[in-house]
Amino acid sequence: MDRCQDQILLCKTARDAAIHRKWKLVKSLLVKCSKGTGGTFFSDILKSAIGNGESECVQLVLEKTDPTSAYSGSRTILFDAVTSSEDREGMLRLCVRSGVSTLQRSLETGHYSPMKRALQNGQLPLVRLLHESGSSSNHELFLLKNDASIRTQLERQRRQDIVQYVDQAASNPASLQHLCRLIISHLAGCRPGRRDRVASLPVPWCVQEFLSFADF
């Protein structure tokens, strides 16, 4: 009981340090926190760390909690990564490797759609990452490519490269290899221990790396 209380106090202290942006202290405290004990404290730290571009803190939290449980309502961890204050591409890659890409609620073309926000901001690298990681379906891309406001905005920004990418991605079906990767990743989940679960699969190491989105 005392150990549990000590862990809760550690997580609470880390959350308070994150609120005051004392990231060095946050990292030192997170290392001592046990998996699955942080509850809402981990949730608050994760959101704050993503918003401030603190990738090391994000990585530590992702190793200790299920990132999908940290969000309620329409907002998701991928949306926060796309709108992060710094290194959005790096933050998005980090989140994808945690396994969340196929486990987010469907928000096709909605206000909190990561893909819609990436298109609105004219960020081709993020558009590619979201599509290739399975975070955005071909159906969503089809709807967005026919969204007059987004298309007009991209043309005004002279981002014909993004228009062409979305047109091509929306019309081409995913490969069987890609679909298998997404399905197995989905089954592995994104709760703590994901890496061990993938490593336990009776497949070659290179396939395990592929399933873990190590190329992201």
Coordinates of N, CA and C in Angstrom, one line a residue:
M1 N 0.8 -1.2 0.0 CA 0.0 0.0 0.0 C 0.9 1.3 0.0
D2 N 1.9 1.2 0.8 CA 2.8 2.4 0.9 C 3.5 2.6 -0.4
R3 N 3.9 1.5 -1.1 CA 4.6 1.6 -2.4 C 3.7 2.2 -3.4
C4 N 2.4 1.8 -3.4 CA 1.4 2.4 -4.3 C 1.3 3.9 -4.1
Q5 N 1.2 4.3 -2.8 CA 1.0 5.7 -2.5 C 2.3 6.5 -2.9
D6 N 3.4 5.9 -2.7 CA 4.7 6.5 -3.1 C 4.7 6.7 -4.7
Q7 N 4.2 5.7 -5.4 CA 4.2 5.9 -6.9 C 3.2 7.0 -7.3
I8 N 2.1 7.0 -6.7 CA 1.1 8.1 -7.0 C 1.7 9.4 -6.7
L9 N 2.4 9.6 -5.6 CA 3.0 10.8 -5.2 C 4.1 11.2 -6.2
L10 N 4.8 10.2 -6.7 CA 5.9 10.5 -7.7 C 5.2 11.0 -9.0
C11 N 4.1 10.4 -9.4 CA 3.5 10.8 -10.7 C 2.8 12.1 -10.5
K12 N 2.3 12.4 -9.4 CA 1.7 13.7 -9.1 C 2.8 14.8 -9.1
T13 N 3.9 14.5 -8.5 CA 5.0 15.5 -8.5 C 5.5 15.8 -10.0
A14 N 5.6 14.7 -10.8 CA 6.0 14.8 -12.1 C 5.0 15.7 -12.9
R15 N 3.7 15.4 -12.7 CA 2.7 16.2 -13.3 C 2.8 17.7 -13.0
D16 N 3.0 18.0 -11.7 CA 3.1 19.4 -11.3 C 4.4 20.0 -11.9
A17 N 5.5 19.3 -12.0 CA 6.7 19.8 -12.7 C 6.4 20.1 -14.1
A18 N 5.6 19.2 -14.8 CA 5.3 19.4 -16.2 C 4.5 20.7 -16.4
I19 N 3.6 21.0 -15.5 CA 2.8 22.2 -15.5 C 3.7 23.4 -15.5
H20 N 4.7 23.4 -14.8 CA 5.7 24.5 -14.7 C 6.9 24.4 -15.6
R21 N 6.7 23.4 -16.5 CA 7.7 23.2 -17.6 C 9.1 22.9 -17.1
K22 N 9.2 22.2 -16.0 CA 10.5 21.8 -15.4 C 10.8 20.4 -16.0
W23 N 11.2 20.4 -17.3 CA 11.3 19.1 -18.0 C 12.4 18.2 -17.5
K24 N 13.5 18.7 -17.1 CA 14.6 17.9 -16.5 C 14.1 17.2 -15.3
L25 N 13.4 17.8 -14.4 CA 12.8 17.2 -13.2 C 11.8 16.1 -13.6
V26 N 10.9 16.5 -14.6 CA 9.9 15.5 -15.1 C 10.5 14.2 -15.5
K27 N 11.6 14.3 -16.3 CA 12.3 13.1 -16.8 C 12.8 12.3 -15.7
S28 N 13.5 12.9 -14.7 CA 14.1 12.2 -13.6 C 13.0 11.5 -12.8
L29 N 11.8 12.1 -12.7 CA 10.7 11.5 -11.9 C 10.1 10.3 -12.7
L30 N 9.9 10.5 -14.0 CA 9.2 9.5 -14.8 C 10.0 8.2 -14.8
V31 N 11.3 8.3 -14.8 CA 12.2 7.1 -14.8 C 11.8 6.2 -13.6
K32 N 11.4 6.8 -12.5 CA 11.1 6.1 -11.2 C 9.7 5.6 -11.2
C33 N 8.8 6.1 -12.0 CA 7.4 5.7 -12.0 C 7.2 4.4 -12.6
S34 N 6.3 3.6 -12.0 CA 6.0 2.2 -12.5 C 5.0 2.3 -13.6
K35 N 5.0 1.3 -14.4 CA 4.0 1.3 -15.5 C 2.6 1.1 -15.0
G36 N 1.7 1.9 -15.6 CA 0.3 1.8 -15.2 C -0.2 2.4 -13.9
T37 N 0.7 3.1 -13.3 CA 0.3 3.7 -12.0 C 0.0 5.2 -12.0
G38 N 0.2 5.8 -13.2 CA 0.1 7.3 -13.2 C -1.3 7.8 -13.4
G39 N -2.2 7.0 -14.0 CA -3.6 7.4 -14.2 C -3.7 8.8 -14.9
T40 N -4.4 9.7 -14.4 CA -4.7 11.0 -15.0 C -3.4 11.8 -15.0
F41 N -2.5 11.5 -14.1 CA -1.2 12.3 -14.0 C -0.4 12.0 -15.3
F42 N -0.3 10.8 -15.7 CA 0.4 10.5 -17.0 C -0.3 11.2 -18.1
S43 N -1.6 11.2 -18.1 CA -2.4 11.9 -19.2 C -2.0 13.3 -19.3
D44 N -2.0 14.0 -18.1 CA -1.6 15.4 -18.1 C -0.2 15.7 -18.6
I45 N 0.7 14.8 -18.1 CA 2.1 15.0 -18.5 C 2.3 14.8 -20.0
L46 N 1.6 13.7 -20.6 CA 1.7 13.4 -22.0 C 1.2 14.6 -22.8
K47 N 0.1 15.1 -22.5 CA -0.5 16.2 -23.3 C 0.4 17.5 -23.3
S48 N 1.0 17.8 -22.1 CA 1.8 18.9 -21.9 C 3.1 18.7 -22.6
A49 N 3.7 17.5 -22.5 CA 5.0 17.3 -23.2 C 4.9 17.3 -24.7
I50 N 3.8 16.8 -25.3 CA 3.6 16.9 -26.7 C 3.4 18.3 -27.1
G51 N 2.6 19.1 -26.4 CA 2.4 20.4 -26.8 C 3.6 21.3 -26.7
N52 N 4.6 20.9 -25.9 CA 5.8 21.7 -25.8 C 7.0 21.0 -26.5
G53 N 6.7 20.0 -27.3 CA 7.7 19.4 -28.1 C 8.8 18.6 -27.3
E54 N 8.5 18.1 -26.1 CA 9.4 17.4 -25.2 C 9.4 15.9 -25.5
S55 N 10.1 15.6 -26.6 CA 10.0 14.2 -27.1 C 10.5 13.1 -26.1
E56 N 11.6 13.5 -25.3 CA 12.1 12.5 -24.3 C 11.0 12.2 -23.2
C57 N 10.3 13.2 -22.8 CA 9.3 13.0 -21.8 C 8.1 12.2 -22.4
V58 N 7.8 12.5 -23.7 CA 6.7 11.8 -24.3 C 7.1 10.3 -24.4
Q59 N 8.3 10.0 -24.8 CA 8.8 8.6 -24.9 C 8.7 7.9 -23.6
L60 N 9.1 8.5 -22.5 CA 9.0 7.9 -21.2 C 7.5 7.6 -20.8
V61 N 6.6 8.5 -21.1 CA 5.2 8.3 -20.7 C 4.7 7.2 -21.6
L62 N 5.0 7.1 -22.8 CA 4.4 6.1 -23.7 C 4.9 4.7 -23.3
E63 N 6.0 4.6 -22.6 CA 6.5 3.3 -22.2 C 5.8 2.9 -20.9
K64 N 5.0 3.8 -20.3 CA 4.4 3.4 -19.0 C 2.9 3.4 -19.0
T65 N 2.2 3.9 -20.1 CA 0.8 4.0 -20.1 C 0.2 3.8 -21.5
D66 N -1.0 3.4 -21.6 CA -1.7 3.3 -22.9 C -2.1 4.8 -23.4
P67 N -1.5 5.3 -24.4 CA -1.8 6.7 -24.8 C -3.2 6.9 -25.2
T68 N -3.9 5.9 -25.7 CA -5.3 6.1 -26.0 C -6.2 6.4 -24.8
S69 N -5.8 5.9 -23.7 CA -6.6 6.1 -22.4 C -6.4 7.5 -21.9
A70 N -5.3 8.2 -22.4 CA -5.0 9.5 -21.9 C -6.0 10.6 -22.5
Y71 N -6.7 10.2 -23.5 CA -7.6 11.2 -24.2 C -9.1 10.7 -24.1
S72 N -9.9 11.7 -23.9 CA -11.3 11.5 -24.0 C -12.0 12.5 -24.9
G73 N -13.2 12.2 -25.4 CA -13.8 13.2 -26.3 C -13.2 13.0 -27.7
S74 N -13.1 14.1 -28.5 CA -12.7 14.0 -29.9 C -11.2 14.2 -30.1
R75 N -10.6 14.8 -29.2 CA -9.1 15.1 -29.3 C -8.3 13.8 -29.2
T76 N -7.3 13.7 -30.0 CA -6.4 12.5 -29.9 C -5.0 12.8 -29.8
I77 N -4.1 11.9 -29.5 CA -2.7 12.1 -29.4 C -2.1 12.5 -30.7
L78 N -2.6 11.9 -31.8 CA -2.1 12.2 -33.1 C -2.4 13.6 -33.5
F79 N -3.6 14.1 -33.1 CA -3.9 15.5 -33.4 C -3.0 16.4 -32.7
D80 N -2.7 16.1 -31.4 CA -1.8 16.9 -30.6 C -0.4 16.9 -31.2
A81 N 0.0 15.8 -31.7 CA 1.3 15.7 -32.3 C 1.4 16.6 -33.6
V82 N 0.4 16.5 -34.4 CA 0.3 17.3 -35.6 C 0.3 18.8 -35.3
T83 N -0.2 19.2 -34.1 CA -0.3 20.6 -33.8 C 0.7 21.0 -32.7
S84 N 1.7 20.1 -32.5 CA 2.8 20.4 -31.5 C 3.5 21.7 -31.8
S85 N 4.1 22.3 -30.8 CA 4.7 23.6 -31.0 C 6.1 23.4 -31.7
E86 N 6.7 22.2 -31.5 CA 8.0 22.0 -32.1 C 8.1 20.6 -32.7
D87 N 8.9 20.5 -33.7 CA 9.3 19.2 -34.4 C 8.0 18.3 -34.5
R88 N 7.0 18.8 -35.2 CA 5.8 18.0 -35.4 C 6.0 16.7 -36.1
E89 N 6.9 16.6 -37.0 CA 7.2 15.4 -37.7 C 7.8 14.3 -36.8
G90 N 8.8 14.8 -36.0 CA 9.4 13.9 -35.0 C 8.5 13.4 -34.0
M91 N 7.6 14.3 -33.5 CA 6.6 13.9 -32.5 C 5.6 12.9 -33.1
L92 N 5.2 13.1 -34.3 CA 4.3 12.2 -34.9 C 4.9 10.8 -35.1
R93 N 6.2 10.8 -35.6 CA 6.9 9.5 -35.7 C 6.9 8.8 -34.4
L94 N 7.2 9.5 -33.3 CA 7.3 8.9 -32.0 C 5.9 8.2 -31.6
C95 N 4.8 9.0 -31.9 CA 3.5 8.4 -31.5 C 3.1 7.2 -32.4
V96 N 3.5 7.3 -33.7 CA 3.2 6.1 -34.6 C 3.9 4.9 -34.1
R97 N 5.2 5.0 -33.7 CA 5.9 3.9 -33.2 C 5.3 3.3 -31.9
S98 N 4.5 4.0 -31.2 CA 3.9 3.5 -30.0 C 2.7 2.6 -30.3
G99 N 2.3 2.6 -31.6 CA 1.2 1.7 -32.0 C -0.2 2.4 -32.1
V100 N -0.3 3.7 -31.9 CA -1.6 4.3 -31.8 C -2.3 4.5 -33.1
S101 N -1.5 4.4 -34.3 CA -2.1 4.8 -35.5 C -3.4 4.1 -35.9
T102 N -3.6 2.9 -35.6 CA -4.8 2.2 -36.0 C -5.8 2.1 -34.8
L103 N -5.4 2.7 -33.7 CA -6.3 2.6 -32.5 C -7.0 3.9 -32.1
Q104 N -6.8 4.9 -32.9 CA -7.5 6.1 -32.7 C -9.0 6.1 -33.1
R105 N -9.8 6.8 -32.5 CA -11.2 6.9 -32.9 C -11.3 7.5 -34.3
S106 N -12.3 7.0 -35.1 CA -12.5 7.5 -36.4 C -13.0 9.0 -36.4
L107 N -12.2 9.9 -36.9 CA -12.6 11.3 -36.9 C -12.6 11.9 -38.3
E108 N -13.0 11.1 -39.3 CA -12.9 11.5 -40.6 C -13.4 12.8 -40.9
T109 N -12.6 13.7 -41.4 CA -12.8 15.1 -41.8 C -13.3 16.0 -40.7
G110 N -13.4 15.5 -39.4 CA -13.9 16.3 -38.3 C -12.9 17.3 -37.9
H111 N -13.3 18.2 -36.9 CA -12.4 19.3 -36.5 C -11.1 18.7 -35.9
Y112 N -11.1 17.6 -35.3 CA -9.9 17.0 -34.7 C -9.3 15.9 -35.5
S113 N -9.5 15.9 -36.8 CA -8.9 15.0 -37.7 C -7.4 15.4 -37.9
P114 N -6.5 14.5 -37.5 CA -5.1 14.9 -37.8 C -4.7 15.2 -39.2
M115 N -5.3 14.3 -40.1 CA -5.1 14.5 -41.6 C -5.6 15.9 -42.1
K116 N -6.8 16.2 -41.6 CA -7.4 17.5 -42.1 C -6.5 18.6 -41.6
R117 N -6.0 18.6 -40.4 CA -5.2 19.7 -39.9 C -3.9 19.7 -40.6
A118 N -3.3 18.6 -40.9 CA -2.0 18.6 -41.7 C -2.2 19.2 -43.1
L119 N -3.3 18.8 -43.7 CA -3.6 19.4 -45.0 C -3.8 20.9 -45.0
Q120 N -4.6 21.4 -44.0 CA -4.8 22.8 -43.8 C -3.6 23.6 -43.6
N121 N -2.6 22.9 -42.9 CA -1.3 23.6 -42.6 C -0.3 23.4 -43.8
G122 N -0.7 22.7 -44.8 CA 0.2 22.4 -45.9 C 1.5 21.7 -45.6
Q123 N 1.3 20.6 -44.7 CA 2.5 19.9 -44.3 C 2.5 18.5 -44.9
L124 N 3.2 18.4 -46.1 CA 3.3 17.2 -46.8 C 3.9 16.0 -46.0
P125 N 5.0 16.2 -45.3 CA 5.6 15.1 -44.5 C 4.6 14.5 -43.5
L126 N 3.8 15.3 -42.9 CA 2.8 14.8 -41.9 C 1.7 14.1 -42.6
V127 N 1.3 14.6 -43.8 CA 0.3 13.9 -44.6 C 0.8 12.5 -45.0
R128 N 2.0 12.4 -45.4 CA 2.6 11.1 -45.8 C 2.6 10.2 -44.6
L129 N 3.1 10.7 -43.5 CA 3.2 9.8 -42.3 C 1.8 9.3 -41.8
L130 N 0.9 10.2 -41.8 CA -0.5 9.8 -41.4 C -1.1 8.7 -42.3
H131 N -0.9 8.9 -43.6 CA -1.4 8.0 -44.6 C -0.7 6.6 -44.5
E132 N 0.7 6.7 -44.5 CA 1.5 5.5 -44.5 C 1.4 4.7 -43.2
S133 N 1.0 5.3 -42.1 CA 0.9 4.6 -40.8 C -0.5 4.0 -40.6
G134 N -1.4 4.3 -41.5 CA -2.7 3.8 -41.3 C -3.6 4.7 -40.4
S135 N -3.1 5.9 -40.1 CA -3.8 6.8 -39.2 C -5.0 7.4 -40.0
S136 N -4.9 7.5 -41.3 CA -5.9 8.1 -42.1 C -6.3 7.1 -43.2
S137 N -7.5 6.8 -43.4 CA -8.0 5.8 -44.4 C -8.1 6.4 -45.8
N138 N -8.1 5.6 -46.8 CA -8.3 6.1 -48.1 C -9.7 6.8 -48.3
H139 N -10.7 6.3 -47.4 CA -12.0 7.0 -47.5 C -11.9 8.4 -47.0
E140 N -11.1 8.6 -45.9 CA -11.0 10.0 -45.4 C -10.3 10.8 -46.5
L141 N -9.2 10.3 -47.1 CA -8.5 11.0 -48.1 C -9.4 11.4 -49.3
F142 N -10.3 10.5 -49.6 CA -11.2 10.7 -50.7 C -12.1 11.9 -50.4
L143 N -12.6 11.9 -49.2 CA -13.5 13.0 -48.7 C -12.8 14.3 -48.7
L144 N -11.5 14.3 -48.2 CA -10.8 15.5 -48.0 C -10.3 16.1 -49.4
K145 N -10.0 15.2 -50.3 CA -9.5 15.7 -51.6 C -10.7 16.4 -52.4
N146 N -11.9 16.0 -52.0 CA -13.1 16.7 -52.6 C -13.7 17.8 -51.7
D147 N -12.9 18.2 -50.7 CA -13.3 19.3 -49.8 C -12.9 20.6 -50.5
A148 N -13.8 21.3 -51.0 CA -13.5 22.5 -51.8 C -12.7 23.5 -51.0
S149 N -13.0 23.7 -49.7 CA -12.2 24.7 -48.9 C -10.7 24.3 -48.8
I150 N -10.5 23.0 -48.6 CA -9.1 22.6 -48.4 C -8.4 22.6 -49.8
R151 N -9.0 22.2 -50.8 CA -8.4 22.2 -52.1 C -8.1 23.7 -52.5
T152 N -9.0 24.6 -52.3 CA -8.8 26.0 -52.6 C -7.6 26.5 -51.8
Q153 N -7.6 26.2 -50.5 CA -6.5 26.7 -49.7 C -5.1 26.2 -50.1
L154 N -5.0 24.9 -50.5 CA -3.8 24.3 -51.0 C -3.4 24.9 -52.3
E155 N -4.3 25.2 -53.2 CA -4.0 25.8 -54.5 C -3.5 27.2 -54.3
R156 N -4.1 27.9 -53.3 CA -3.7 29.3 -53.1 C -2.3 29.3 -52.5
Q157 N -1.9 28.3 -51.8 CA -0.6 28.2 -51.2 C 0.4 27.6 -52.3
R158 N -0.1 27.3 -53.4 CA 0.7 26.6 -54.5 C 1.3 25.3 -54.1
R159 N 0.5 24.5 -53.3 CA 0.9 23.2 -52.9 C 0.4 22.1 -53.7
Q160 N 0.7 22.2 -55.0 CA 0.2 21.2 -56.0 C 0.8 19.8 -55.6
D161 N 2.0 19.8 -54.9 CA 2.6 18.5 -54.5 C 1.7 17.8 -53.6
I162 N 1.0 18.5 -52.7 CA 0.1 17.9 -51.7 C -1.1 17.4 -52.4
V163 N -1.7 18.3 -53.3 CA -2.9 17.9 -54.0 C -2.7 16.6 -54.8
Q164 N -1.5 16.5 -55.5 CA -1.2 15.3 -56.3 C -1.0 14.1 -55.4
Y165 N -0.4 14.3 -54.3 CA -0.2 13.1 -53.3 C -1.5 12.6 -52.8
V166 N -2.4 13.5 -52.4 CA -3.7 13.1 -51.9 C -4.5 12.4 -53.0
D167 N -4.5 13.0 -54.2 CA -5.3 12.4 -55.3 C -4.8 11.0 -55.6
Q168 N -3.5 10.8 -55.6 CA -3.0 9.5 -55.9 C -3.2 8.5 -54.7
A169 N -3.0 8.9 -53.5 CA -3.2 8.1 -52.3 C -4.7 7.7 -52.2
A170 N -5.6 8.6 -52.5 CA -7.0 8.3 -52.3 C -7.5 7.3 -53.3
S171 N -6.9 7.2 -54.5 CA -7.4 6.4 -55.6 C -6.7 5.0 -55.6
N172 N -5.5 4.9 -54.9 CA -4.8 3.6 -55.0 C -5.0 2.8 -53.7
P173 N -5.4 1.5 -53.9 CA -5.7 0.7 -52.7 C -4.3 0.3 -52.0
A174 N -4.4 0.1 -50.7 CA -3.1 -0.3 -50.0 C -2.7 -1.7 -50.4
S175 N -1.4 -2.0 -50.3 CA -0.9 -3.3 -50.6 C -1.3 -4.3 -49.5
L176 N -1.2 -5.6 -49.8 CA -1.5 -6.6 -48.8 C -0.5 -6.6 -47.7
Q177 N 0.7 -6.3 -48.0 CA 1.8 -6.2 -47.0 C 1.5 -5.1 -46.0
H178 N 1.0 -3.9 -46.5 CA 0.7 -2.8 -45.7 C -0.5 -3.1 -44.8
L179 N -1.5 -3.7 -45.4 CA -2.7 -4.0 -44.6 C -2.4 -5.1 -43.5
C180 N -1.5 -6.0 -43.8 CA -1.2 -7.0 -42.8 C -0.4 -6.4 -41.6
R181 N 0.5 -5.4 -42.0 CA 1.2 -4.7 -40.9 C 0.3 -3.9 -40.0
L182 N -0.7 -3.3 -40.6 CA -1.7 -2.5 -39.7 C -2.5 -3.4 -38.8
I183 N -2.9 -4.5 -39.4 CA -3.8 -5.5 -38.6 C -3.0 -6.1 -37.4
I184 N -1.7 -6.5 -37.7 CA -0.9 -7.1 -36.6 C -0.6 -6.0 -35.6
S185 N -0.2 -4.8 -36.1 CA 0.1 -3.8 -35.1 C -1.1 -3.4 -34.2
H186 N -2.3 -3.4 -34.8 CA -3.5 -3.2 -34.1 C -3.7 -4.2 -33.0
L187 N -3.5 -5.5 -33.3 CA -3.6 -6.5 -32.4 C -2.6 -6.5 -31.2
A188 N -1.4 -6.0 -31.6 CA -0.4 -5.8 -30.5 C -0.7 -4.7 -29.5
G189 N -1.6 -3.8 -30.0 CA -2.0 -2.7 -29.1 C -0.9 -1.7 -28.8
C190 N -1.2 -0.7 -28.0 CA -0.3 0.3 -27.6 C -0.1 0.5 -26.1
R191 N -0.6 -0.5 -25.3 CA -0.4 -0.4 -23.9 C 1.0 -0.8 -23.6
P192 N 1.5 -0.6 -22.3 CA 2.9 -0.9 -22.0 C 3.2 -2.4 -22.3
G193 N 4.4 -2.6 -22.8 CA 4.8 -4.0 -23.2 C 4.6 -4.3 -24.7
R194 N 4.3 -3.3 -25.5 CA 4.1 -3.6 -26.9 C 5.3 -4.1 -27.6
R195 N 6.5 -3.6 -27.3 CA 7.7 -4.0 -27.9 C 7.9 -5.5 -27.6
D196 N 7.7 -5.9 -26.4 CA 7.9 -7.3 -26.0 C 6.9 -8.2 -26.7
R197 N 5.7 -7.7 -26.8 CA 4.7 -8.6 -27.5 C 5.0 -8.8 -29.0
V198 N 5.5 -7.7 -29.6 CA 5.9 -7.9 -31.0 C 7.2 -8.8 -31.1
A199 N 8.1 -8.6 -30.2 CA 9.3 -9.4 -30.2 C 9.1 -10.9 -29.9
S200 N 7.9 -11.2 -29.3 CA 7.6 -12.6 -29.0 C 7.0 -13.3 -30.2
L201 N 6.7 -12.6 -31.3 CA 6.1 -13.2 -32.5 C 7.1 -14.1 -33.2
P202 N 6.7 -15.3 -33.7 CA 7.6 -16.2 -34.3 C 7.9 -15.8 -35.7
V203 N 8.5 -14.7 -35.9 CA 8.9 -14.2 -37.2 C 10.3 -13.6 -37.2
P204 N 11.0 -13.5 -38.3 CA 12.3 -12.9 -38.3 C 12.4 -11.5 -37.7
W205 N 13.6 -11.1 -37.2 CA 13.8 -9.8 -36.6 C 13.4 -8.7 -37.5
C206 N 13.7 -8.8 -38.8 CA 13.4 -7.7 -39.7 C 11.9 -7.5 -39.8
V207 N 11.1 -8.6 -39.7 CA 9.7 -8.5 -39.8 C 9.1 -7.8 -38.5
Q208 N 9.7 -8.2 -37.4 CA 9.4 -7.6 -36.1 C 9.6 -6.0 -36.1
E209 N 10.7 -5.6 -36.7 CA 11.0 -4.2 -36.9 C 10.0 -3.5 -37.8
F210 N 9.6 -4.2 -38.8 CA 8.6 -3.7 -39.8 C 7.3 -3.5 -39.0
L211 N 6.9 -4.5 -38.2 CA 5.6 -4.4 -37.5 C 5.6 -3.3 -36.4
S212 N 6.9 -3.0 -35.9 CA 7.0 -2.0 -34.9 C 7.1 -0.6 -35.4
F213 N 7.0 -0.4 -36.8 CA 7.1 0.9 -37.4 C 8.5 1.5 -37.2
A214 N 9.5 0.6 -37.1 CA 10.9 1.1 -36.9 C 11.4 2.0 -38.0
D215 N 10.8 1.9 -39.2 CA 11.2 2.7 -40.3 C 10.6 4.1 -40.2
F216 N 9.8 4.4 -39.2 CA 9.2 5.7 -39.1 C 10.0 6.6 -38.2

